[in-house]
Amino acid sequence: MTGPPDIAMADEIAREVWARSPRLGDTRLVAVDGPSGAGKTSFAVPLAEAIGPGTPVVHTDDLLDGWADQVTFWPRLERWVLAPLREGRPGRYRRYDWEAGRFGPEWTEVAPAPVVVLEGVTAARAVIRPELTFSVFLTAPLTERIRRTDRRDGGTLSAYLVAWRRGEEAHFAADATAHHADVVVDTTTWAMVTPGTPT
C-alpha cells in the first residue's frame, strides 16, 4: 500500500467492495464496526470517498436514543433506513441530539446508492451479516482507545464510556463480530490481523 495508511487501506477495501455483488437489494452495504476509540468515524469518511463521490455514510450514534440504547436501537435503523434501501427506496432518519436528549425534528435522507457505509458499534452484527457486502472491524489496544476518546471528548464522557465499553465488549463476545468480519484492522499500525484474533 502507498500513501497514508488509512487512505491506502480505504482504497484497498473500496476496490474489494466494487468487486462484490450487492446483497441489500441493489445496494452494497459496508459495515465499519469496532469498539469506541478504534477510529471508526474517522475511517468511514476516507472509505466513502474512496468508494466514490456521494457515497452515503450512516452513523449509528445518530440513531441511538441515548446511552442506554447502545444495542437496542437496531429496529429503528431497520425501519427508517435498511428496509427502504432493501426495496430500492430512499431511507431517512432523525439525528439524536445528545445535548438535548431527544431526536431532532429534521429528517436526513439516505439515497438508495450503489454503496452505503454503515458506521458504528454493532454495525456488523449478526442480524445484518447476510446482507453485508463487506465488513471491517477496527480495533486498537484499550489504553490507546481510552487516550483517543479522552482527547476527543476532553474527558467529559469518561464515566459514560466505562459502562459503554462493558456493553460493547459483551456484545462483541456474544456476536463474534470480529471473527466474522472480512477484515480486522489494528488502527495503531493500520495492519490487518486475522479475524477473531484477540487485540
Short mmCIF file of C-alpha atoms in Angstrom, two decimals:
data_model
loop_
_atom_site.label_atom_id
_atom_site.label_comp_id
_atom_site.label_asym_id
_atom_site.label_seq_id
_atom_site.Cartn_x
_atom_site.Cartn_y
_atom_site.Cartn_z
CA MET A 1 0.00 0.00 0.00
CA THR A 2 1.14 3.54 -0.67
CA GLY A 3 0.17 6.89 0.83
CA PRO A 4 -1.16 7.45 4.37
CA PRO A 5 -2.03 4.05 5.85
CA ASP A 6 -5.70 4.80 6.48
CA ILE A 7 -6.16 6.18 2.94
CA ALA A 8 -4.34 3.23 1.41
CA MET A 9 -6.46 0.84 3.45
CA ALA A 10 -9.62 2.64 2.34
CA ASP A 11 -8.58 2.38 -1.31
CA GLU A 12 -7.91 -1.33 -0.95
CA ILE A 13 -11.26 -2.01 0.70
CA ALA A 14 -13.09 0.16 -1.85
CA ARG A 15 -11.72 -1.94 -4.70
CA GLU A 16 -12.88 -5.11 -2.96
CA VAL A 17 -16.35 -3.65 -2.33
CA TRP A 18 -16.85 -2.85 -6.01
CA ALA A 19 -15.68 -6.35 -6.96
CA ARG A 20 -18.51 -7.85 -4.90
CA SER A 21 -22.24 -8.01 -5.52
CA PRO A 22 -24.94 -6.03 -3.68
CA ARG A 23 -26.80 -8.01 -1.01
CA LEU A 24 -29.18 -5.42 0.47
CA GLY A 25 -31.43 -5.16 -2.57
CA ASP A 26 -29.33 -3.34 -5.15
CA THR A 27 -27.13 -1.71 -2.50
CA ARG A 28 -23.71 -2.85 -1.36
CA LEU A 29 -23.89 -2.30 2.40
CA VAL A 30 -20.47 -1.84 4.00
CA ALA A 31 -20.17 -2.00 7.80
CA VAL A 32 -17.41 -0.30 9.78
CA ASP A 33 -17.58 -1.74 13.29
CA GLY A 34 -15.36 -1.87 16.36
CA PRO A 35 -15.07 -0.55 19.90
CA SER A 36 -15.13 3.08 20.98
CA GLY A 37 -11.94 4.94 20.15
CA ALA A 38 -10.91 2.48 17.45
CA GLY A 39 -11.24 5.12 14.71
CA LYS A 40 -14.49 4.07 13.04
CA THR A 41 -15.89 7.54 12.36
CA SER A 42 -12.55 8.88 11.14
CA PHE A 43 -12.08 5.93 8.80
CA ALA A 44 -15.62 5.94 7.39
CA VAL A 45 -15.03 9.29 5.67
CA PRO A 46 -11.99 8.32 3.54
CA LEU A 47 -13.58 4.93 2.88
CA ALA A 48 -16.73 6.57 1.47
CA GLU A 49 -14.57 8.94 -0.59
CA ALA A 50 -12.54 6.02 -1.94
CA ILE A 51 -15.73 4.17 -2.88
CA GLY A 52 -16.99 7.14 -4.85
CA PRO A 53 -18.39 10.68 -4.67
CA GLY A 54 -21.68 10.96 -2.84
CA THR A 55 -21.43 7.60 -1.09
CA PRO A 56 -23.76 7.94 1.94
CA VAL A 57 -22.40 7.31 5.42
CA VAL A 58 -24.87 6.45 8.18
CA HIS A 59 -23.53 6.77 11.74
CA THR A 60 -25.32 4.51 14.21
CA ASP A 61 -24.66 7.04 17.00
CA ASP A 62 -27.17 9.31 15.26
CA LEU A 63 -29.92 6.72 15.74
CA LEU A 64 -29.36 5.86 19.40
CA ASP A 65 -31.94 7.11 21.87
CA GLY A 66 -29.30 7.93 24.48
CA TRP A 67 -26.54 5.92 26.16
CA ALA A 68 -28.78 3.03 27.20
CA ASP A 69 -29.79 2.35 23.57
CA GLN A 70 -26.35 1.01 22.62
CA VAL A 71 -27.62 -2.26 21.13
CA THR A 72 -31.41 -1.92 21.14
CA PHE A 73 -31.61 0.87 18.54
CA TRP A 74 -31.49 -1.60 15.65
CA PRO A 75 -35.27 -1.81 14.92
CA ARG A 76 -35.20 1.96 14.36
CA LEU A 77 -32.34 1.62 11.88
CA GLU A 78 -34.12 -1.25 10.16
CA ARG A 79 -37.42 0.64 9.87
CA TRP A 80 -36.00 4.03 8.87
CA VAL A 81 -33.04 3.07 6.69
CA LEU A 82 -32.41 -0.58 5.90
CA ALA A 83 -35.92 -1.67 4.90
CA PRO A 84 -36.40 1.20 2.41
CA LEU A 85 -32.93 0.64 0.89
CA ARG A 86 -33.69 -3.06 0.56
CA GLU A 87 -36.71 -2.10 -1.53
CA GLY A 88 -34.81 0.44 -3.62
CA ARG A 89 -36.38 3.44 -1.86
CA PRO A 90 -34.61 6.28 -0.04
CA GLY A 91 -34.16 5.76 3.67
CA ARG A 92 -34.32 8.59 6.16
CA TYR A 93 -33.65 9.15 9.83
CA ARG A 94 -33.77 11.81 12.52
CA ARG A 95 -30.47 12.50 14.26
CA TYR A 96 -30.37 12.18 18.03
CA ASP A 97 -29.40 15.41 19.77
CA TRP A 98 -27.09 14.25 22.56
CA GLU A 99 -27.18 17.60 24.35
CA ALA A 100 -30.97 17.96 24.25
CA GLY A 101 -31.56 14.26 24.94
CA ARG A 102 -34.05 13.76 22.10
CA PHE A 103 -34.27 13.25 18.35
CA GLY A 104 -34.20 16.38 16.25
CA PRO A 105 -37.17 17.29 14.04
CA GLU A 106 -35.33 17.22 10.70
CA TRP A 107 -35.05 14.10 8.56
CA THR A 108 -31.79 13.12 6.86
CA GLU A 109 -32.29 11.22 3.61
CA VAL A 110 -30.18 8.22 2.61
CA ALA A 111 -30.29 7.66 -1.14
CA PRO A 112 -30.53 4.08 -2.44
CA ALA A 113 -26.96 4.38 -3.71
CA PRO A 114 -24.86 1.56 -5.17
CA VAL A 115 -22.88 1.58 -1.89
CA VAL A 116 -23.87 2.76 1.59
CA VAL A 117 -21.43 2.80 4.52
CA LEU A 118 -22.88 1.98 7.95
CA GLU A 119 -20.53 3.04 10.74
CA GLY A 120 -20.72 2.43 14.46
CA VAL A 121 -20.75 -0.09 17.27
CA THR A 122 -22.78 -3.18 16.25
CA ALA A 123 -22.96 -2.09 12.57
CA ALA A 124 -21.77 -5.57 11.51
CA ARG A 125 -23.98 -7.51 13.93
CA ALA A 126 -25.19 -11.00 13.07
CA VAL A 127 -28.70 -9.96 12.01
CA ILE A 128 -27.40 -7.92 9.06
CA ARG A 129 -24.41 -10.13 8.23
CA PRO A 130 -26.12 -11.99 5.34
CA GLU A 131 -26.83 -8.67 3.62
CA LEU A 132 -23.41 -7.09 4.09
CA THR A 133 -21.21 -6.84 1.02
CA PHE A 134 -18.18 -6.12 3.19
CA SER A 135 -17.44 -5.65 6.88
CA VAL A 136 -14.37 -4.17 8.51
CA PHE A 137 -13.68 -4.36 12.25
CA LEU A 138 -11.33 -1.68 13.56
CA THR A 139 -9.56 -2.08 16.86
CA ALA A 140 -6.68 -0.79 18.98
CA PRO A 141 -5.32 -1.56 22.47
CA LEU A 142 -7.62 -0.39 25.26
CA THR A 143 -5.13 2.15 26.63
CA GLU A 144 -4.85 3.79 23.23
CA ARG A 145 -8.61 3.84 22.74
CA ILE A 146 -9.12 5.49 26.13
CA ARG A 147 -6.46 8.08 25.26
CA ARG A 148 -8.24 8.83 21.99
CA THR A 149 -11.71 9.21 23.50
CA ASP A 150 -10.39 11.40 26.33
CA ARG A 151 -8.67 13.62 23.78
CA ARG A 152 -11.79 13.73 21.60
CA ASP A 153 -14.25 14.48 24.43
CA GLY A 154 -11.94 16.33 26.80
CA GLY A 155 -12.55 13.59 29.37
CA THR A 156 -16.12 14.78 29.94
CA LEU A 157 -17.67 11.44 28.91
CA SER A 158 -15.31 9.14 30.81
CA ALA A 159 -17.97 7.94 33.28
CA TYR A 160 -20.40 7.10 30.49
CA LEU A 161 -17.72 5.34 28.46
CA VAL A 162 -16.83 2.93 31.28
CA ALA A 163 -20.30 1.41 31.07
CA TRP A 164 -20.32 1.76 27.27
CA ARG A 165 -17.13 -0.28 26.96
CA ARG A 166 -18.57 -3.03 29.12
CA GLY A 167 -21.62 -3.14 26.88
CA GLU A 168 -19.69 -3.25 23.64
CA GLU A 169 -17.32 -5.92 24.95
CA ALA A 170 -20.28 -8.09 25.93
CA HIS A 171 -21.89 -7.57 22.53
CA PHE A 172 -18.76 -8.34 20.53
CA ALA A 173 -18.14 -11.50 22.57
CA ALA A 174 -21.68 -12.80 22.12
CA ASP A 175 -21.92 -11.72 18.47
CA ALA A 176 -18.40 -12.87 17.46
CA THR A 177 -18.26 -9.75 15.30
CA ALA A 178 -14.51 -9.65 14.71
CA HIS A 179 -14.42 -13.35 13.88
CA HIS A 180 -16.95 -12.87 11.08
CA ALA A 181 -15.52 -9.61 9.68
CA ASP A 182 -13.98 -9.61 6.21
CA VAL A 183 -11.00 -7.78 7.62
CA VAL A 184 -9.82 -6.75 11.09
CA VAL A 185 -7.50 -3.74 11.27
CA ASP A 186 -5.38 -2.50 14.17
CA THR A 187 -5.55 1.27 13.74
CA THR A 188 -2.36 1.92 15.72
CA THR A 189 -0.36 0.41 12.85
CA TRP A 190 -3.05 0.06 10.15
CA ALA A 191 -2.09 -3.57 9.84
CA MET A 192 -4.58 -6.28 9.04
CA VAL A 193 -4.91 -9.01 11.63
CA THR A 194 -6.63 -12.36 11.33
CA PRO A 195 -10.37 -12.13 12.10
CA GLY A 196 -11.02 -13.45 15.58
CA THR A 197 -7.52 -12.62 16.83
CA PRO A 198 -7.57 -11.05 20.34
CA THR A 199 -6.35 -7.45 20.36
#
